[in-house]
Amino acid sequence: MERKLRFGMVGGGNGGNIGNSHRRGAAMDNMAVLSAGCFTRNWERNVEDGTFWGVPEDRIYSNYQEMAEKESQREDGIDFVSIVTPNHTHYSVAKCFLEHGIHVICEKPFTLSIEQAEELKRIAAEHDAEVGVTYTYAHYPVLRECRHLIQTGAIGKIIDVVALYPQDWLLLSLNSDKESYADWIVDPTFSGNSNATAATGVHLYYLIHSMTGLNLDAVLADFGYYPENAPLECISRVLMRFDNGSHGMSWTSSVASGHDCTVDLKIYGEKGAIEWSHNDPLHLRVAPVGQPVQIMCANRDYLCEESRAISRIAAGHPEGFYEAFANIYHEFCRHLLDKKNGTCHDSRDYFYPHLQDGIDGVRYVQACVESQKRGNVWVCLKDASDEASRIAHT
């Protein structure tokens, strides 16, 4: 019985933060070993990084095409690849590996267009390959309790949802001479037609959907730009309408001075409310109607089994971003191992962002872009088109 997987990485070199998050998250539960990679286009640094991480030099590749071809032919080839490259390359890299029958886990946004995302879905089905997308914030342990409470009716029918994600990184970057990923993330050539919505707004979209189970019907978006002549938005305000009649709102900004990474989720129902903040990721604030507010802590005995199972240390000890990544990789690897060992269950039994979540995120972004382009009007997600994806705001 297979107990461990081999994985490769495309991107993630040069000391990048998100590459480290993937690498450490994948390795944390000892279910996968980094075995191959094409970490950066700089060959010397590519070899240096790969060797430092224990990858044999003959499995450090100069390009992802060679990596997919050679790894697919090896008896000990990689089981899956982690794609941690700039947005505009996600589609081509994922397509290449899926066509070689290699499972994929990809940074968000999954692709830059609905058409690309749907094509990858078709290719994955043809090759019986699984795809995961790293929408990270929904995978803190205490948020499994949030999901459980809502599923079991603790706060009743949901009335309203508010999700916020302010940061100040772009404002800081614009006032600094240091190189940063702002050099490409604000460029439509590399990021497509969206910055804030595709970079952080999709996190809020998935966070709302995965916690509440609500399906988004339509959006009304209003983008903000700084500087005013910037080609892509740095502020995204989105009104949401769900298919059960409830409403919600998301707001994300990369020019909110004083905010490092402030993700907040507030869910209001007929019987109570639940709130969570990334600034205090260990605790969940639960407010039953007419009762004292309760503060629930990660890894306490009173939490549901699913929540306790994904905490790795005793209650009160901080678990953070790497552990949230690890929870995604744990479920993804568990799915692949069960599939490899012939014991695979229903894919919905594995709680990680699946391929369809990636597609839905792309559709959400395109609906928001289309709403902005058409003068801030309601746009149904099922009507979102790729026409908008070819037009950046000017």
Short mmCIF file of C-alpha atoms in Angstrom, two decimals:
data_model
loop_
_atom_site.label_atom_id
_atom_site.label_comp_id
_atom_site.label_asym_id
_atom_site.label_seq_id
_atom_site.Cartn_x
_atom_site.Cartn_y
_atom_site.Cartn_z
CA MET A 1 0.00 0.00 0.00
CA GLU A 2 1.34 3.40 -1.00
CA ARG A 3 1.79 5.65 2.03
CA LYS A 4 3.65 8.58 0.54
CA LEU A 5 3.51 10.58 -2.68
CA ARG A 6 6.22 12.22 -4.78
CA PHE A 7 5.59 15.77 -5.93
CA GLY A 8 7.29 18.38 -8.07
CA MET A 9 7.17 22.16 -8.18
CA VAL A 10 7.11 24.64 -11.03
CA GLY A 11 8.15 28.01 -9.66
CA GLY A 12 8.69 28.67 -5.99
CA GLY A 13 12.41 29.45 -6.20
CA ASN A 14 14.29 32.67 -5.50
CA GLY A 15 13.10 32.73 -1.89
CA GLY A 16 9.50 33.51 -2.81
CA ASN A 17 7.05 33.45 0.10
CA ILE A 18 4.25 31.56 -1.64
CA GLY A 19 6.63 28.88 -2.90
CA ASN A 20 7.81 28.25 0.66
CA SER A 21 4.19 28.03 1.82
CA HIS A 22 3.43 25.31 -0.73
CA ARG A 23 6.63 23.38 -0.10
CA ARG A 24 6.29 23.40 3.67
CA GLY A 25 2.56 22.77 3.56
CA ALA A 26 2.99 19.76 1.28
CA ALA A 27 5.70 18.24 3.48
CA MET A 28 4.24 18.99 6.92
CA ASP A 29 2.31 15.73 7.41
CA ASN A 30 4.95 13.52 5.80
CA MET A 31 2.56 12.44 3.05
CA ALA A 32 4.58 13.82 0.13
CA VAL A 33 8.25 14.28 -0.74
CA LEU A 34 9.62 16.99 -3.04
CA SER A 35 11.24 14.91 -5.79
CA ALA A 36 11.54 17.13 -8.88
CA GLY A 37 11.25 20.72 -9.94
CA CYS A 38 11.78 23.64 -12.25
CA PHE A 39 12.01 26.33 -9.59
CA THR A 40 13.27 29.36 -11.51
CA ARG A 41 14.48 30.32 -14.99
CA ASN A 42 17.91 31.16 -13.56
CA TRP A 43 19.67 27.80 -14.00
CA GLU A 44 22.31 28.31 -11.31
CA ARG A 45 19.70 29.40 -8.76
CA ASN A 46 17.41 26.59 -9.95
CA VAL A 47 20.06 23.97 -9.14
CA GLU A 48 21.01 25.73 -5.91
CA ASP A 49 17.42 25.79 -4.64
CA GLY A 50 16.63 22.25 -5.73
CA THR A 51 19.80 20.82 -4.22
CA PHE A 52 19.20 22.67 -0.96
CA TRP A 53 15.71 21.10 -0.79
CA GLY A 54 17.12 17.61 -1.43
CA VAL A 55 16.06 17.19 -5.07
CA PRO A 56 18.51 15.07 -7.14
CA GLU A 57 20.23 17.19 -9.80
CA ASP A 58 19.00 14.93 -12.62
CA ARG A 59 15.44 15.80 -11.60
CA ILE A 60 15.98 19.56 -11.63
CA TYR A 61 14.71 20.72 -15.00
CA SER A 62 15.32 23.79 -17.13
CA ASN A 63 11.66 24.04 -18.21
CA TYR A 64 8.31 22.59 -17.19
CA GLN A 65 7.72 20.87 -20.56
CA GLU A 66 10.83 18.74 -20.11
CA MET A 67 9.84 18.06 -16.52
CA ALA A 68 6.36 16.82 -17.43
CA GLU A 69 7.68 14.64 -20.25
CA LYS A 70 10.49 12.97 -18.30
CA GLU A 71 8.63 12.60 -15.01
CA SER A 72 5.66 10.95 -16.73
CA GLN A 73 8.02 8.30 -18.17
CA ARG A 74 9.75 7.40 -14.90
CA GLU A 75 8.58 4.49 -12.78
CA ASP A 76 9.23 6.69 -9.76
CA GLY A 77 7.88 9.85 -11.42
CA ILE A 78 6.00 12.51 -9.50
CA ASP A 79 2.38 11.91 -8.56
CA PHE A 80 1.46 15.58 -8.63
CA VAL A 81 2.90 19.00 -9.36
CA SER A 82 2.51 22.25 -7.43
CA ILE A 83 2.22 25.29 -9.72
CA VAL A 84 3.43 28.49 -8.03
CA THR A 85 4.14 30.71 -11.01
CA PRO A 86 2.69 34.10 -12.09
CA ASN A 87 -1.01 34.09 -12.98
CA HIS A 88 -0.68 34.13 -16.77
CA THR A 89 1.28 30.84 -16.79
CA HIS A 90 -1.10 28.73 -14.69
CA TYR A 91 -3.12 27.52 -17.68
CA SER A 92 -0.21 26.44 -19.87
CA VAL A 93 1.70 24.72 -17.05
CA ALA A 94 -1.39 22.91 -15.72
CA LYS A 95 -2.40 21.86 -19.23
CA CYS A 96 1.02 20.35 -19.90
CA PHE A 97 1.07 18.24 -16.73
CA LEU A 98 -2.56 17.14 -17.01
CA GLU A 99 -1.94 15.99 -20.57
CA HIS A 100 0.86 13.82 -19.17
CA GLY A 101 -1.51 12.30 -16.60
CA ILE A 102 0.01 14.11 -13.61
CA HIS A 103 -2.27 15.51 -10.90
CA VAL A 104 -2.10 19.27 -10.29
CA ILE A 105 -2.38 21.62 -7.35
CA CYS A 106 -2.32 25.25 -8.44
CA GLU A 107 -2.09 28.72 -6.99
CA LYS A 108 -5.07 30.97 -7.51
CA PRO A 109 -6.45 32.34 -9.73
CA PHE A 110 -6.77 28.97 -11.46
CA THR A 111 -6.67 30.55 -14.95
CA LEU A 112 -7.25 33.95 -16.53
CA SER A 113 -10.41 32.96 -18.42
CA ILE A 114 -13.45 30.72 -18.09
CA GLU A 115 -12.61 29.12 -21.42
CA GLN A 116 -9.17 28.07 -20.18
CA ALA A 117 -10.58 26.73 -16.91
CA GLU A 118 -13.23 24.65 -18.68
CA GLU A 119 -10.62 23.25 -21.06
CA LEU A 120 -8.48 22.12 -18.14
CA LYS A 121 -11.56 20.44 -16.65
CA ARG A 122 -12.03 18.47 -19.88
CA ILE A 123 -8.36 17.46 -20.03
CA ALA A 124 -8.33 16.41 -16.36
CA ALA A 125 -11.39 14.21 -16.93
CA GLU A 126 -9.78 12.59 -20.00
CA HIS A 127 -6.69 11.64 -17.97
CA ASP A 128 -8.49 10.85 -14.68
CA ALA A 129 -6.41 13.56 -13.00
CA GLU A 130 -7.31 15.52 -9.88
CA VAL A 131 -6.85 19.26 -9.50
CA GLY A 132 -6.66 21.37 -6.35
CA VAL A 133 -6.50 25.15 -5.97
CA THR A 134 -4.98 26.82 -2.90
CA TYR A 135 -7.67 29.08 -1.47
CA THR A 136 -5.94 29.03 1.89
CA TYR A 137 -7.91 30.93 4.52
CA ALA A 138 -10.88 28.55 4.73
CA HIS A 139 -8.59 25.82 6.01
CA TYR A 140 -7.68 27.06 9.46
CA PRO A 141 -8.82 24.39 11.97
CA VAL A 142 -11.41 26.50 13.79
CA LEU A 143 -13.14 27.31 10.49
CA ARG A 144 -14.01 23.63 10.15
CA GLU A 145 -16.07 24.20 13.27
CA CYS A 146 -17.68 27.24 11.63
CA ARG A 147 -18.64 25.08 8.64
CA HIS A 148 -19.97 22.35 10.94
CA LEU A 149 -22.08 24.77 12.97
CA ILE A 150 -23.70 26.19 9.85
CA GLN A 151 -24.30 22.74 8.34
CA THR A 152 -26.00 21.57 11.54
CA GLY A 153 -28.27 24.62 11.68
CA ALA A 154 -26.73 26.34 14.70
CA ILE A 155 -27.41 29.84 13.34
CA GLY A 156 -30.41 28.93 11.18
CA LYS A 157 -31.04 30.32 7.72
CA ILE A 158 -28.32 32.76 6.70
CA ILE A 159 -29.50 36.34 6.23
CA ASP A 160 -26.32 38.24 5.45
CA VAL A 161 -22.59 37.62 4.93
CA VAL A 162 -19.76 40.17 5.06
CA ALA A 163 -16.15 39.36 4.11
CA LEU A 164 -13.23 41.80 4.21
CA TYR A 165 -9.59 41.59 3.13
CA PRO A 166 -7.67 44.88 3.46
CA GLN A 167 -3.89 45.04 2.97
CA ASP A 168 -1.41 47.86 2.39
CA TRP A 169 1.30 46.03 0.40
CA LEU A 170 0.68 47.87 -2.89
CA LEU A 171 0.73 51.28 -1.23
CA LEU A 172 4.02 50.36 0.43
CA SER A 173 5.42 49.04 -2.85
CA LEU A 174 4.53 52.23 -4.72
CA ASN A 175 6.53 54.16 -2.14
CA SER A 176 9.57 51.90 -2.25
CA ASP A 177 12.46 51.31 -4.63
CA LYS A 178 12.65 47.61 -3.75
CA GLU A 179 11.64 45.01 -6.29
CA SER A 180 8.44 43.14 -5.46
CA TYR A 181 5.79 41.08 -7.14
CA ALA A 182 3.88 44.33 -7.61
CA ASP A 183 6.05 44.69 -10.70
CA TRP A 184 3.97 42.03 -12.47
CA ILE A 185 0.76 41.66 -10.45
CA VAL A 186 -0.49 45.10 -11.56
CA ASP A 187 0.38 44.43 -15.23
CA PRO A 188 -2.52 43.05 -17.37
CA THR A 189 0.03 41.16 -19.49
CA PHE A 190 0.78 38.92 -16.51
CA SER A 191 -2.35 39.21 -14.35
CA GLY A 192 -5.11 39.36 -16.94
CA ASN A 193 -7.97 41.75 -16.42
CA SER A 194 -8.05 41.86 -12.63
CA ASN A 195 -5.77 42.56 -9.70
CA ALA A 196 -7.58 42.85 -6.36
CA THR A 197 -10.55 40.67 -7.30
CA ALA A 198 -8.43 37.86 -8.76
CA ALA A 199 -5.67 38.09 -6.15
CA THR A 200 -7.64 38.37 -2.91
CA GLY A 201 -11.33 38.69 -3.79
CA VAL A 202 -11.44 35.04 -4.86
CA HIS A 203 -10.22 34.08 -1.39
CA LEU A 204 -13.29 35.80 0.08
CA TYR A 205 -15.58 34.19 -2.51
CA TYR A 206 -14.34 30.69 -1.66
CA LEU A 207 -14.31 31.43 2.08
CA ILE A 208 -17.99 32.40 1.97
CA HIS A 209 -19.02 29.48 -0.23
CA SER A 210 -17.06 26.80 1.65
CA MET A 211 -18.29 27.94 5.06
CA THR A 212 -21.95 28.58 4.25
CA GLY A 213 -22.63 26.25 1.33
CA LEU A 214 -24.42 29.16 -0.37
CA ASN A 215 -24.17 29.34 -4.14
CA LEU A 216 -23.59 32.79 -5.59
CA ASP A 217 -26.17 33.85 -8.15
CA ALA A 218 -25.16 37.40 -9.11
CA VAL A 219 -22.72 40.20 -8.31
CA LEU A 220 -22.60 43.97 -8.56
CA ALA A 221 -19.01 45.19 -8.51
CA ASP A 222 -17.44 48.60 -8.04
CA PHE A 223 -13.66 48.84 -8.56
CA GLY A 224 -11.26 51.44 -7.27
CA TYR A 225 -7.92 52.41 -8.87
CA TYR A 226 -4.74 53.85 -7.43
CA PRO A 227 -3.04 55.62 -9.02
CA GLU A 228 -6.19 56.72 -10.85
CA ASN A 229 -4.72 55.77 -14.25
CA ALA A 230 -3.73 52.25 -13.11
CA PRO A 231 -4.83 49.55 -15.60
CA LEU A 232 -6.09 47.16 -12.90
CA GLU A 233 -8.13 47.68 -9.75
CA CYS A 234 -6.55 47.74 -6.30
CA ILE A 235 -9.92 47.98 -4.52
CA SER A 236 -12.85 45.65 -5.15
CA ARG A 237 -16.27 46.22 -3.56
CA VAL A 238 -18.78 43.51 -4.47
CA LEU A 239 -22.44 43.12 -3.54
CA MET A 240 -23.54 39.48 -3.66
CA ARG A 241 -26.87 37.78 -4.22
CA PHE A 242 -27.17 34.09 -3.38
CA ASP A 243 -29.50 31.52 -4.87
CA ASN A 244 -31.47 31.15 -1.60
CA GLY A 245 -32.32 34.86 -1.56
CA SER A 246 -29.70 35.93 1.01
CA HIS A 247 -27.24 38.71 0.35
CA GLY A 248 -23.63 39.48 1.11
CA MET A 249 -20.77 41.84 0.52
CA SER A 250 -17.02 41.52 0.02
CA TRP A 251 -14.40 44.24 0.11
CA THR A 252 -10.72 43.86 -0.60
CA SER A 253 -8.03 46.49 -0.92
CA SER A 254 -4.26 46.51 -1.38
CA VAL A 255 -3.95 50.21 -0.46
CA ALA A 256 -5.47 50.10 3.04
CA SER A 257 -2.74 51.64 5.15
CA GLY A 258 -2.10 49.89 8.45
CA HIS A 259 -3.47 46.50 7.42
CA ASP A 260 -1.05 43.62 6.94
CA CYS A 261 -3.43 40.77 6.08
CA THR A 262 -6.76 41.41 7.77
CA VAL A 263 -9.23 38.77 6.59
CA ASP A 264 -12.56 39.00 8.42
CA LEU A 265 -15.66 36.86 7.95
CA LYS A 266 -19.05 37.69 9.49
CA ILE A 267 -22.04 35.39 8.95
CA TYR A 268 -25.46 36.43 10.27
CA GLY A 269 -28.35 33.98 10.55
CA GLU A 270 -31.86 33.85 11.98
CA LYS A 271 -30.66 32.05 15.13
CA GLY A 272 -27.30 33.74 15.64
CA ALA A 273 -24.04 34.86 14.12
CA ILE A 274 -20.48 33.59 13.62
CA GLU A 275 -17.41 35.78 13.20
CA TRP A 276 -13.75 34.95 12.50
CA SER A 277 -10.67 37.12 12.00
CA HIS A 278 -7.32 36.20 10.52
CA ASN A 279 -5.75 38.47 13.13
CA ASP A 280 -6.91 35.91 15.73
CA PRO A 281 -7.15 32.67 13.73
CA LEU A 282 -7.42 30.36 16.76
CA HIS A 283 -10.80 31.65 17.88
CA LEU A 284 -14.36 31.66 16.59
CA ARG A 285 -16.93 34.14 17.92
CA VAL A 286 -20.40 32.57 18.10
CA ALA A 287 -23.37 34.70 19.15
CA PRO A 288 -26.64 32.74 19.58
CA VAL A 289 -29.70 34.99 19.59
CA GLY A 290 -30.54 36.13 23.12
CA GLN A 291 -27.59 34.30 24.70
CA PRO A 292 -24.10 35.26 25.81
CA VAL A 293 -21.45 35.40 23.13
CA GLN A 294 -19.25 32.28 23.02
CA ILE A 295 -15.56 32.23 22.10
CA MET A 296 -14.49 28.83 20.73
CA CYS A 297 -10.81 27.89 20.64
CA ALA A 298 -9.10 25.56 18.17
CA ASN A 299 -8.42 21.97 19.29
CA ARG A 300 -10.76 21.97 22.27
CA ASP A 301 -12.78 18.84 23.09
CA TYR A 302 -16.08 20.65 22.53
CA LEU A 303 -15.33 21.14 18.81
CA CYS A 304 -16.44 18.70 16.12
CA GLU A 305 -14.18 15.79 15.19
CA GLU A 306 -13.31 17.26 11.77
CA SER A 307 -12.05 20.45 13.36
CA ARG A 308 -9.98 18.72 16.04
CA ALA A 309 -8.46 16.34 13.48
CA ILE A 310 -6.69 19.12 11.58
CA SER A 311 -5.07 20.79 14.59
CA ARG A 312 -1.50 19.64 15.14
CA ILE A 313 -0.68 21.16 18.54
CA ALA A 314 -2.40 21.71 21.88
CA ALA A 315 -5.11 24.33 22.30
CA GLY A 316 -3.81 27.87 22.79
CA HIS A 317 -0.65 27.35 20.73
CA PRO A 318 -0.70 29.36 17.49
CA GLU A 319 -1.34 27.53 14.23
CA GLY A 320 -1.02 29.71 11.19
CA PHE A 321 -0.64 30.10 7.45
CA TYR A 322 1.67 27.14 6.83
CA GLU A 323 -0.70 24.86 8.72
CA ALA A 324 -3.64 26.10 6.66
CA PHE A 325 -1.69 25.21 3.52
CA ALA A 326 -0.86 21.85 5.07
CA ASN A 327 -4.56 21.15 5.65
CA ILE A 328 -5.23 21.62 1.93
CA TYR A 329 -2.31 19.40 0.99
CA HIS A 330 -3.28 16.78 3.59
CA GLU A 331 -6.73 16.35 2.05
CA PHE A 332 -5.39 16.49 -1.52
CA CYS A 333 -2.74 13.86 -0.74
CA ARG A 334 -5.24 11.70 1.14
CA HIS A 335 -7.45 11.80 -1.95
CA LEU A 336 -4.58 10.83 -4.27
CA LEU A 337 -3.32 8.07 -1.96
CA ASP A 338 -6.80 6.55 -1.67
CA LYS A 339 -7.13 6.75 -5.44
CA LYS A 340 -3.74 5.11 -5.91
CA ASN A 341 -4.60 2.36 -3.40
CA GLY A 342 -8.05 1.74 -4.87
CA THR A 343 -9.93 2.95 -1.79
CA CYS A 344 -11.07 6.34 -3.08
CA HIS A 345 -14.34 7.67 -1.70
CA ASP A 346 -16.65 10.33 -3.10
CA SER A 347 -14.43 13.32 -3.98
CA ARG A 348 -16.67 15.50 -1.81
CA ASP A 349 -15.39 13.58 1.23
CA TYR A 350 -12.02 15.28 0.80
CA PHE A 351 -12.21 18.89 1.98
CA TYR A 352 -9.91 20.95 -0.19
CA PRO A 353 -10.64 23.42 -3.03
CA HIS A 354 -11.33 21.20 -6.04
CA LEU A 355 -11.09 21.94 -9.75
CA GLN A 356 -14.70 23.14 -9.84
CA ASP A 357 -13.92 25.62 -7.07
CA GLY A 358 -11.11 26.95 -9.27
CA ILE A 359 -13.50 27.30 -12.22
CA ASP A 360 -16.13 28.99 -10.06
CA GLY A 361 -13.51 31.43 -8.80
CA VAL A 362 -12.59 32.38 -12.37
CA ARG A 363 -16.27 32.82 -13.21
CA TYR A 364 -16.67 35.03 -10.14
CA VAL A 365 -13.78 37.27 -11.24
CA GLN A 366 -15.12 37.58 -14.79
CA ALA A 367 -18.62 38.41 -13.54
CA CYS A 368 -17.16 41.18 -11.34
CA VAL A 369 -15.08 42.54 -14.23
CA GLU A 370 -18.11 42.49 -16.48
CA SER A 371 -20.22 44.27 -13.86
CA GLN A 372 -17.61 47.04 -13.59
CA LYS A 373 -17.25 47.31 -17.37
CA ARG A 374 -21.00 47.61 -17.89
CA GLY A 375 -21.35 50.48 -15.41
CA ASN A 376 -21.70 48.65 -12.09
CA VAL A 377 -24.77 46.53 -12.78
CA TRP A 378 -25.89 43.12 -11.54
CA VAL A 379 -24.35 40.25 -13.53
CA CYS A 380 -25.38 36.62 -13.07
CA LEU A 381 -22.44 34.28 -12.71
CA LYS A 382 -23.92 31.85 -15.22
CA ASP A 383 -23.95 34.70 -17.76
CA ALA A 384 -20.34 35.78 -17.18
CA SER A 385 -18.35 35.61 -20.39
CA ASP A 386 -14.75 35.70 -21.50
CA GLU A 387 -15.38 38.84 -23.51
CA ALA A 388 -14.69 40.76 -20.32
CA SER A 389 -11.50 38.79 -19.73
CA ARG A 390 -9.93 40.30 -22.84
CA ILE A 391 -10.61 43.86 -21.78
CA ALA A 392 -8.71 45.52 -18.94
CA HIS A 393 -10.06 48.74 -17.45
CA THR A 394 -8.42 51.75 -19.05
#
